[in-house]
Amino acid sequence: MAFGLTGCGSLTNGKRIIRISHAQSETHPEHLGLLAFKEYVEENLGDKYEVEIFPNELLGSAQKAIELTQTGAIDFVVAGTANLETFADVYEIFSMPYLFDSEEIYKSVMQDTDYMEKIYESTDDAGFRVVTWYNAGTRNFYAKTPIRTPDDLKGLKIRVQQSPASVAMVNAFGAAASPMGFGEVYTAIQQNVIDGAENNELALTNNKHGEVAKYYSYNKHQMVPDMLVGNLKFLEGLSPEEYQVFKDAAALSTEVEMAEWDKCVDEAKDIAQNQMGVEFIDVDVDAFKQKVLPLHEQMLKENPKIVDVYNHIQEINEKAKEAK
Ligand code: GCU
């Protein structure tokens, strides 16, 4: 491999190099969070560890980088839960459309670390474990033509993540789902292989999709988190004290990432609108929601692993409604 990965345990100047792969640019909140992770680990365990961050899918797409993390060729990867569905069924829950009633509820569920730990351990058999989560905002449709009502999706080819649940969702909306890796989306839109995609606002600027798709519609179908995933053998090989440093570094990276997120979204909207000529469209969210709500029951029936967490989230949705 071009980067000379020498497998687990590689040492430079007597230090163990920790490699982290992610798919975003260096200005993305996740990269900024990971810089805080690096700094914290090196401040506390710098005589032993050095952290190297590889952005922009340099080490491969999320799916490739997960495989590298599984084998221990690298130590950590940031991957959306859509990419984890094939390793643990429970992660399908986050692809369920309109699962959380608000971003506040979404964040409170994700920040409940005691609850999430159970989910984080669900990929142990696959050789990796989640150590923290990152906010990846709310996903919305964007395309070459304006999407104002669900009918406008009819006949459009829309890129989705390589997740069966997301494929089912986009098809239920009446579009034709086209699953592909994140890095392929720009060219696919540009060359009319697809008509659009769905993502948070940062995809317009950090990934330049706003250059090729000029209409972004706030239909708010999903909040899909990203996960910082670590090789299990590496994590288990740490002393309890070292493990704690890595966990604290991970929690700190989430704090930084979340604080940066809102700022970056505001900035992305400004750039998309004023420099790229993207039009932001407010839509009747309920009209979109009604199209895909039957998927809740269907997914719960087909995947018993998501039932507990679904009920947990519904309880929190209900409590928030009562408090109003
Ligand atoms: C977001 C998310 C990534 C994901 C990407 C995608 O950028 O943060 O983890 O891979 O969307 O749609 O593939």
mmCIF file with all atom_site columns, N, CA and C in Angstrom, residues 133-187:
data_model
loop_
_atom_site.group_PDB
_atom_site.id
_atom_site.type_symbol
_atom_site.label_atom_id
_atom_site.label_alt_id
_atom_site.label_comp_id
_atom_site.label_asym_id
_atom_site.label_entity_id
_atom_site.label_seq_id
_atom_site.pdbx_PDB_ins_code
_atom_site.Cartn_x
_atom_site.Cartn_y
_atom_site.Cartn_z
_atom_site.occupancy
_atom_site.B_iso_or_equiv
_atom_site.pdbx_formal_charge
_atom_site.auth_seq_id
_atom_site.auth_comp_id
_atom_site.auth_asym_id
_atom_site.auth_atom_id
_atom_site.pdbx_PDB_model_num
ATOM 1   N N  . TRP A 1 133 ? -19.283 8.813  19.529  1.00 0.00 ? 133 TRP A N  1
ATOM 2   C CA . TRP A 1 133 ? -20.096 9.164  18.356  1.00 0.00 ? 133 TRP A CA 1
ATOM 3   C C  . TRP A 1 133 ? -19.819 10.610 17.961  1.00 0.00 ? 133 TRP A C  1
ATOM 4   N N  . TYR A 1 134 ? -20.151 10.957 16.719  1.00 0.00 ? 134 TYR A N  1
ATOM 5   C CA . TYR A 1 134 ? -20.073 12.351 16.250  1.00 0.00 ? 134 TYR A CA 1
ATOM 6   C C  . TYR A 1 134 ? -21.401 12.737 15.609  1.00 0.00 ? 134 TYR A C  1
ATOM 7   N N  . ASN A 1 135 ? -21.802 13.967 15.861  1.00 0.00 ? 135 ASN A N  1
ATOM 8   C CA . ASN A 1 135 ? -23.020 14.474 15.232  1.00 0.00 ? 135 ASN A CA 1
ATOM 9   C C  . ASN A 1 135 ? -22.787 14.618 13.734  1.00 0.00 ? 135 ASN A C  1
ATOM 10  N N  . ALA A 1 136 ? -23.691 14.080 12.940  1.00 0.00 ? 136 ALA A N  1
ATOM 11  C CA . ALA A 1 136 ? -23.585 14.289 11.487  1.00 0.00 ? 136 ALA A CA 1
ATOM 12  C C  . ALA A 1 136 ? -24.846 14.984 10.985  1.00 0.00 ? 136 ALA A C  1
ATOM 13  N N  . GLY A 1 137 ? -25.500 15.727 11.888  1.00 0.00 ? 137 GLY A N  1
ATOM 14  C CA . GLY A 1 137 ? -26.616 16.580 11.504  1.00 0.00 ? 137 GLY A CA 1
ATOM 15  C C  . GLY A 1 137 ? -27.847 15.822 11.031  1.00 0.00 ? 137 GLY A C  1
ATOM 16  N N  . THR A 1 138 ? -28.658 16.534 10.262  1.00 0.00 ? 138 THR A N  1
ATOM 17  C CA . THR A 1 138 ? -29.894 15.967 9.722   1.00 0.00 ? 138 THR A CA 1
ATOM 18  C C  . THR A 1 138 ? -29.724 15.801 8.219   1.00 0.00 ? 138 THR A C  1
ATOM 19  N N  . ARG A 1 139 ? -30.169 14.677 7.705   1.00 0.00 ? 139 ARG A N  1
ATOM 20  C CA . ARG A 1 139 ? -30.026 14.408 6.264   1.00 0.00 ? 139 ARG A CA 1
ATOM 21  C C  . ARG A 1 139 ? -31.257 14.889 5.507   1.00 0.00 ? 139 ARG A C  1
ATOM 22  N N  . ASN A 1 140 ? -31.012 15.505 4.372   1.00 0.00 ? 140 ASN A N  1
ATOM 23  C CA . ASN A 1 140 ? -32.067 16.062 3.512   1.00 0.00 ? 140 ASN A CA 1
ATOM 24  C C  . ASN A 1 140 ? -31.733 15.751 2.065   1.00 0.00 ? 140 ASN A C  1
ATOM 25  N N  . PHE A 1 141 ? -32.745 15.829 1.195   1.00 0.00 ? 141 PHE A N  1
ATOM 26  C CA . PHE A 1 141 ? -32.499 15.581 -0.225  1.00 0.00 ? 141 PHE A CA 1
ATOM 27  C C  . PHE A 1 141 ? -31.922 16.815 -0.914  1.00 0.00 ? 141 PHE A C  1
ATOM 28  N N  . TYR A 1 142 ? -31.052 16.589 -1.867  1.00 0.00 ? 142 TYR A N  1
ATOM 29  C CA . TYR A 1 142 ? -30.624 17.668 -2.761  1.00 0.00 ? 142 TYR A CA 1
ATOM 30  C C  . TYR A 1 142 ? -30.448 17.093 -4.160  1.00 0.00 ? 142 TYR A C  1
ATOM 31  N N  . ALA A 1 143 ? -30.741 17.936 -5.153  1.00 0.00 ? 143 ALA A N  1
ATOM 32  C CA . ALA A 1 143 ? -30.758 17.411 -6.524  1.00 0.00 ? 143 ALA A CA 1
ATOM 33  C C  . ALA A 1 143 ? -30.540 18.520 -7.538  1.00 0.00 ? 143 ALA A C  1
ATOM 34  N N  . LYS A 1 144 ? -30.541 18.106 -8.798  1.00 0.00 ? 144 LYS A N  1
ATOM 35  C CA . LYS A 1 144 ? -30.374 19.076 -9.897  1.00 0.00 ? 144 LYS A CA 1
ATOM 36  C C  . LYS A 1 144 ? -31.668 19.821 -10.169 1.00 0.00 ? 144 LYS A C  1
ATOM 37  N N  . THR A 1 145 ? -32.786 19.222 -9.724  1.00 0.00 ? 145 THR A N  1
ATOM 38  C CA . THR A 1 145 ? -34.095 19.867 -9.889  1.00 0.00 ? 145 THR A CA 1
ATOM 39  C C  . THR A 1 145 ? -34.699 20.065 -8.505  1.00 0.00 ? 145 THR A C  1
ATOM 40  N N  . PRO A 1 146 ? -35.566 21.083 -8.332  1.00 0.00 ? 146 PRO A N  1
ATOM 41  C CA . PRO A 1 146 ? -36.115 21.332 -6.990  1.00 0.00 ? 146 PRO A CA 1
ATOM 42  C C  . PRO A 1 146 ? -37.065 20.221 -6.531  1.00 0.00 ? 146 PRO A C  1
ATOM 43  N N  . ILE A 1 147 ? -36.920 19.818 -5.268  1.00 0.00 ? 147 ILE A N  1
ATOM 44  C CA . ILE A 1 147 ? -37.836 18.837 -4.670  1.00 0.00 ? 147 ILE A CA 1
ATOM 45  C C  . ILE A 1 147 ? -38.667 19.604 -3.644  1.00 0.00 ? 147 ILE A C  1
ATOM 46  N N  . ARG A 1 148 ? -39.927 19.841 -3.984  1.00 0.00 ? 148 ARG A N  1
ATOM 47  C CA . ARG A 1 148 ? -40.791 20.625 -3.085  1.00 0.00 ? 148 ARG A CA 1
ATOM 48  C C  . ARG A 1 148 ? -41.836 19.750 -2.407  1.00 0.00 ? 148 ARG A C  1
ATOM 49  N N  . THR A 1 149 ? -42.223 18.669 -3.084  1.00 0.00 ? 149 THR A N  1
ATOM 50  C CA . THR A 1 149 ? -43.191 17.735 -2.517  1.00 0.00 ? 149 THR A CA 1
ATOM 51  C C  . THR A 1 149 ? -42.660 16.323 -2.765  1.00 0.00 ? 149 THR A C  1
ATOM 52  N N  . PRO A 1 150 ? -43.196 15.318 -2.052  1.00 0.00 ? 150 PRO A N  1
ATOM 53  C CA . PRO A 1 150 ? -42.721 13.950 -2.288  1.00 0.00 ? 150 PRO A CA 1
ATOM 54  C C  . PRO A 1 150 ? -42.869 13.549 -3.760  1.00 0.00 ? 150 PRO A C  1
ATOM 55  N N  . ASP A 1 151 ? -43.871 14.082 -4.433  1.00 0.00 ? 151 ASP A N  1
ATOM 56  C CA . ASP A 1 151 ? -44.071 13.739 -5.850  1.00 0.00 ? 151 ASP A CA 1
ATOM 57  C C  . ASP A 1 151 ? -42.880 14.123 -6.725  1.00 0.00 ? 151 ASP A C  1
ATOM 58  N N  . ASP A 1 152 ? -42.182 15.173 -6.310  1.00 0.00 ? 152 ASP A N  1
ATOM 59  C CA . ASP A 1 152 ? -41.020 15.608 -7.094  1.00 0.00 ? 152 ASP A CA 1
ATOM 60  C C  . ASP A 1 152 ? -39.884 14.588 -7.075  1.00 0.00 ? 152 ASP A C  1
ATOM 61  N N  . LEU A 1 153 ? -39.962 13.612 -6.158  1.00 0.00 ? 153 LEU A N  1
ATOM 62  C CA . LEU A 1 153 ? -38.921 12.586 -6.092  1.00 0.00 ? 153 LEU A CA 1
ATOM 63  C C  . LEU A 1 153 ? -39.158 11.451 -7.084  1.00 0.00 ? 153 LEU A C  1
ATOM 64  N N  . LYS A 1 154 ? -40.388 11.392 -7.579  1.00 0.00 ? 154 LYS A N  1
ATOM 65  C CA . LYS A 1 154 ? -40.758 10.287 -8.483  1.00 0.00 ? 154 LYS A CA 1
ATOM 66  C C  . LYS A 1 154 ? -39.834 10.239 -9.688  1.00 0.00 ? 154 LYS A C  1
ATOM 67  N N  . GLY A 1 155 ? -39.283 9.055  -9.926  1.00 0.00 ? 155 GLY A N  1
ATOM 68  C CA . GLY A 1 155 ? -38.438 8.870  -11.109 1.00 0.00 ? 155 GLY A CA 1
ATOM 69  C C  . GLY A 1 155 ? -37.016 9.382  -10.958 1.00 0.00 ? 155 GLY A C  1
ATOM 70  N N  . LEU A 1 156 ? -36.707 10.065 -9.842  1.00 0.00 ? 156 LEU A N  1
ATOM 71  C CA . LEU A 1 156 ? -35.327 10.545 -9.660  1.00 0.00 ? 156 LEU A CA 1
ATOM 72  C C  . LEU A 1 156 ? -34.439 9.416  -9.139  1.00 0.00 ? 156 LEU A C  1
ATOM 73  N N  . LYS A 1 157 ? -33.218 9.402  -9.639  1.00 0.00 ? 157 LYS A N  1
ATOM 74  C CA . LYS A 1 157 ? -32.217 8.458  -9.117  1.00 0.00 ? 157 LYS A CA 1
ATOM 75  C C  . LYS A 1 157 ? -31.442 9.174  -8.023  1.00 0.00 ? 157 LYS A C  1
ATOM 76  N N  . ILE A 1 158 ? -31.549 8.649  -6.816  1.00 0.00 ? 158 ILE A N  1
ATOM 77  C CA . ILE A 1 158 ? -30.947 9.320  -5.666  1.00 0.00 ? 158 ILE A CA 1
ATOM 78  C C  . ILE A 1 158 ? -29.902 8.413  -5.020  1.00 0.00 ? 158 ILE A C  1
ATOM 79  N N  . ARG A 1 159 ? -28.704 8.941  -4.825  1.00 0.00 ? 159 ARG A N  1
ATOM 80  C CA . ARG A 1 159 ? -27.656 8.157  -4.162  1.00 0.00 ? 159 ARG A CA 1
ATOM 81  C C  . ARG A 1 159 ? -27.998 7.987  -2.682  1.00 0.00 ? 159 ARG A C  1
ATOM 82  N N  . VAL A 1 160 ? -27.818 6.767  -2.187  1.00 0.00 ? 160 VAL A N  1
ATOM 83  C CA . VAL A 1 160 ? -27.929 6.526  -0.745  1.00 0.00 ? 160 VAL A CA 1
ATOM 84  C C  . VAL A 1 160 ? -26.673 5.814  -0.273  1.00 0.00 ? 160 VAL A C  1
ATOM 85  N N  . GLN A 1 161 ? -26.489 5.772  1.035   1.00 0.00 ? 161 GLN A N  1
ATOM 86  C CA . GLN A 1 161 ? -25.378 5.033  1.608   1.00 0.00 ? 161 GLN A CA 1
ATOM 87  C C  . GLN A 1 161 ? -25.638 3.544  1.368   1.00 0.00 ? 161 GLN A C  1
ATOM 88  N N  . GLN A 1 162 ? -24.538 2.759  1.490   1.00 0.00 ? 162 GLN A N  1
ATOM 89  C CA . GLN A 1 162 ? -24.677 1.334  1.208   1.00 0.00 ? 162 GLN A CA 1
ATOM 90  C C  . GLN A 1 162 ? -25.335 0.634  2.396   1.00 0.00 ? 162 GLN A C  1
ATOM 91  N N  . SER A 1 163 ? -26.596 0.958  2.617   1.00 0.00 ? 163 SER A N  1
ATOM 92  C CA . SER A 1 163 ? -27.354 0.425  3.747   1.00 0.00 ? 163 SER A CA 1
ATOM 93  C C  . SER A 1 163 ? -28.723 -0.003 3.243   1.00 0.00 ? 163 SER A C  1
ATOM 94  N N  . PRO A 1 164 ? -29.068 -1.267 3.444   1.00 0.00 ? 164 PRO A N  1
ATOM 95  C CA . PRO A 1 164 ? -30.366 -1.770 2.955   1.00 0.00 ? 164 PRO A CA 1
ATOM 96  C C  . PRO A 1 164 ? -31.537 -0.927 3.467   1.00 0.00 ? 164 PRO A C  1
ATOM 97  N N  . ALA A 1 165 ? -31.441 -0.467 4.715   1.00 0.00 ? 165 ALA A N  1
ATOM 98  C CA . ALA A 1 165 ? -32.555 0.311  5.274   1.00 0.00 ? 165 ALA A CA 1
ATOM 99  C C  . ALA A 1 165 ? -32.705 1.648  4.548   1.00 0.00 ? 165 ALA A C  1
ATOM 100 N N  . SER A 1 166 ? -31.582 2.261  4.165   1.00 0.00 ? 166 SER A N  1
ATOM 101 C CA . SER A 1 166 ? -31.658 3.540  3.467   1.00 0.00 ? 166 SER A CA 1
ATOM 102 C C  . SER A 1 166 ? -32.143 3.348  2.031   1.00 0.00 ? 166 SER A C  1
ATOM 103 N N  . VAL A 1 167 ? -31.791 2.235  1.433   1.00 0.00 ? 167 VAL A N  1
ATOM 104 C CA . VAL A 1 167 ? -32.303 1.903  0.090   1.00 0.00 ? 167 VAL A CA 1
ATOM 105 C C  . VAL A 1 167 ? -33.823 1.785  0.158   1.00 0.00 ? 167 VAL A C  1
ATOM 106 N N  . ALA A 1 168 ? -34.309 1.054  1.153   1.00 0.00 ? 168 ALA A N  1
ATOM 107 C CA . ALA A 1 168 ? -35.765 0.868  1.303   1.00 0.00 ? 168 ALA A CA 1
ATOM 108 C C  . ALA A 1 168 ? -36.450 2.215  1.519   1.00 0.00 ? 168 ALA A C  1
ATOM 109 N N  . MET A 1 169 ? -35.814 3.078  2.285   1.00 0.00 ? 169 MET A N  1
ATOM 110 C CA . MET A 1 169 ? -36.407 4.380  2.575   1.00 0.00 ? 169 MET A CA 1
ATOM 111 C C  . MET A 1 169 ? -36.563 5.222  1.310   1.00 0.00 ? 169 MET A C  1
ATOM 112 N N  . VAL A 1 170 ? -35.500 5.334  0.542   1.00 0.00 ? 170 VAL A N  1
ATOM 113 C CA . VAL A 1 170 ? -35.553 6.183  -0.659  1.00 0.00 ? 170 VAL A CA 1
ATOM 114 C C  . VAL A 1 170 ? -36.553 5.611  -1.671  1.00 0.00 ? 170 VAL A C  1
ATOM 115 N N  . ASN A 1 171 ? -36.605 4.288  -1.772  1.00 0.00 ? 171 ASN A N  1
ATOM 116 C CA . ASN A 1 171 ? -37.600 3.688  -2.665  1.00 0.00 ? 171 ASN A CA 1
ATOM 117 C C  . ASN A 1 171 ? -39.015 3.962  -2.167  1.00 0.00 ? 171 ASN A C  1
ATOM 118 N N  . ALA A 1 172 ? -39.197 3.941  -0.843  1.00 0.00 ? 172 ALA A N  1
ATOM 119 C CA . ALA A 1 172 ? -40.529 4.220  -0.283  1.00 0.00 ? 172 ALA A CA 1
ATOM 120 C C  . ALA A 1 172 ? -40.940 5.672  -0.550  1.00 0.00 ? 172 ALA A C  1
ATOM 121 N N  . PHE A 1 173 ? -39.978 6.550  -0.653  1.00 0.00 ? 173 PHE A N  1
ATOM 122 C CA . PHE A 1 173 ? -40.274 7.947  -1.000  1.00 0.00 ? 173 PHE A CA 1
ATOM 123 C C  . PHE A 1 173 ? -40.715 8.080  -2.464  1.00 0.00 ? 173 PHE A C  1
ATOM 124 N N  . GLY A 1 174 ? -40.505 7.018  -3.239  1.00 0.00 ? 174 GLY A N  1
ATOM 125 C CA . GLY A 1 174 ? -40.915 7.053  -4.644  1.00 0.00 ? 174 GLY A CA 1
ATOM 126 C C  . GLY A 1 174 ? -39.778 7.318  -5.610  1.00 0.00 ? 174 GLY A C  1
ATOM 127 N N  . ALA A 1 175 ? -38.557 7.486  -5.091  1.00 0.00 ? 175 ALA A N  1
ATOM 128 C CA . ALA A 1 175 ? -37.393 7.670  -5.971  1.00 0.00 ? 175 ALA A CA 1
ATOM 129 C C  . ALA A 1 175 ? -36.748 6.305  -6.217  1.00 0.00 ? 175 ALA A C  1
ATOM 130 N N  . ALA A 1 176 ? -35.695 6.297  -7.035  1.00 0.00 ? 176 ALA A N  1
ATOM 131 C CA . ALA A 1 176 ? -34.949 5.055  -7.262  1.00 0.00 ? 176 ALA A CA 1
ATOM 132 C C  . ALA A 1 176 ? -33.613 5.169  -6.536  1.00 0.00 ? 176 ALA A C  1
ATOM 133 N N  . ALA A 1 177 ? -33.422 4.318  -5.527  1.00 0.00 ? 177 ALA A N  1
ATOM 134 C CA . ALA A 1 177 ? -32.209 4.391  -4.709  1.00 0.00 ? 177 ALA A CA 1
ATOM 135 C C  . ALA A 1 177 ? -31.012 3.853  -5.470  1.00 0.00 ? 177 ALA A C  1
ATOM 136 N N  . SER A 1 178 ? -29.904 4.581  -5.359  1.00 0.00 ? 178 SER A N  1
ATOM 137 C CA . SER A 1 178 ? -28.679 4.151  -6.021  1.00 0.00 ? 178 SER A CA 1
ATOM 138 C C  . SER A 1 178 ? -27.553 4.148  -4.989  1.00 0.00 ? 178 SER A C  1
ATOM 139 N N  . PRO A 1 179 ? -27.305 2.974  -4.364  1.00 0.00 ? 179 PRO A N  1
ATOM 140 C CA . PRO A 1 179 ? -26.284 2.942  -3.303  1.00 0.00 ? 179 PRO A CA 1
ATOM 141 C C  . PRO A 1 179 ? -24.876 3.044  -3.879  1.00 0.00 ? 179 PRO A C  1
ATOM 142 N N  . MET A 1 180 ? -24.049 3.880  -3.278  1.00 0.00 ? 180 MET A N  1
ATOM 143 C CA . MET A 1 180 ? -22.630 3.969  -3.689  1.00 0.00 ? 180 MET A CA 1
ATOM 144 C C  . MET A 1 180 ? -21.827 4.620  -2.572  1.00 0.00 ? 180 MET A C  1
ATOM 145 N N  . GLY A 1 181 ? -20.518 4.529  -2.650  1.00 0.00 ? 181 GLY A N  1
ATOM 146 C CA . GLY A 1 181 ? -19.630 5.129  -1.658  1.00 0.00 ? 181 GLY A CA 1
ATOM 147 C C  . GLY A 1 181 ? -19.691 6.648  -1.730  1.00 0.00 ? 181 GLY A C  1
ATOM 148 N N  . PHE A 1 182 ? -19.351 7.287  -0.628  1.00 0.00 ? 182 PHE A N  1
ATOM 149 C CA . PHE A 1 182 ? -19.455 8.748  -0.509  1.00 0.00 ? 182 PHE A CA 1
ATOM 150 C C  . PHE A 1 182 ? -18.585 9.447  -1.553  1.00 0.00 ? 182 PHE A C  1
ATOM 151 N N  . GLY A 1 183 ? -17.382 8.945  -1.746  1.00 0.00 ? 183 GLY A N  1
ATOM 152 C CA . GLY A 1 183 ? -16.416 9.581  -2.634  1.00 0.00 ? 183 GLY A CA 1
ATOM 153 C C  . GLY A 1 183 ? -16.822 9.573  -4.108  1.00 0.00 ? 183 GLY A C  1
ATOM 154 N N  . GLU A 1 184 ? -17.797 8.773  -4.462  1.00 0.00 ? 184 GLU A N  1
ATOM 155 C CA . GLU A 1 184 ? -18.205 8.666  -5.870  1.00 0.00 ? 184 GLU A CA 1
ATOM 156 C C  . GLU A 1 184 ? -19.345 9.608  -6.234  1.00 0.00 ? 184 GLU A C  1
ATOM 157 N N  . VAL A 1 185 ? -19.938 10.251 -5.205  1.00 0.00 ? 185 VAL A N  1
ATOM 158 C CA . VAL A 1 185 ? -21.194 10.969 -5.430  1.00 0.00 ? 185 VAL A CA 1
ATOM 159 C C  . VAL A 1 185 ? -21.030 12.186 -6.345  1.00 0.00 ? 185 VAL A C  1
ATOM 160 N N  . TYR A 1 186 ? -19.980 12.970 -6.134  1.00 0.00 ? 186 TYR A N  1
ATOM 161 C CA . TYR A 1 186 ? -19.790 14.204 -6.911  1.00 0.00 ? 186 TYR A CA 1
ATOM 162 C C  . TYR A 1 186 ? -19.811 13.903 -8.414  1.00 0.00 ? 186 TYR A C  1
ATOM 163 N N  . THR A 1 187 ? -18.971 12.976 -8.822  1.00 0.00 ? 187 THR A N  1
ATOM 164 C CA . THR A 1 187 ? -18.866 12.647 -10.247 1.00 0.00 ? 187 THR A CA 1
ATOM 165 C C  . THR A 1 187 ? -20.161 12.043 -10.769 1.00 0.00 ? 187 THR A C  1
#
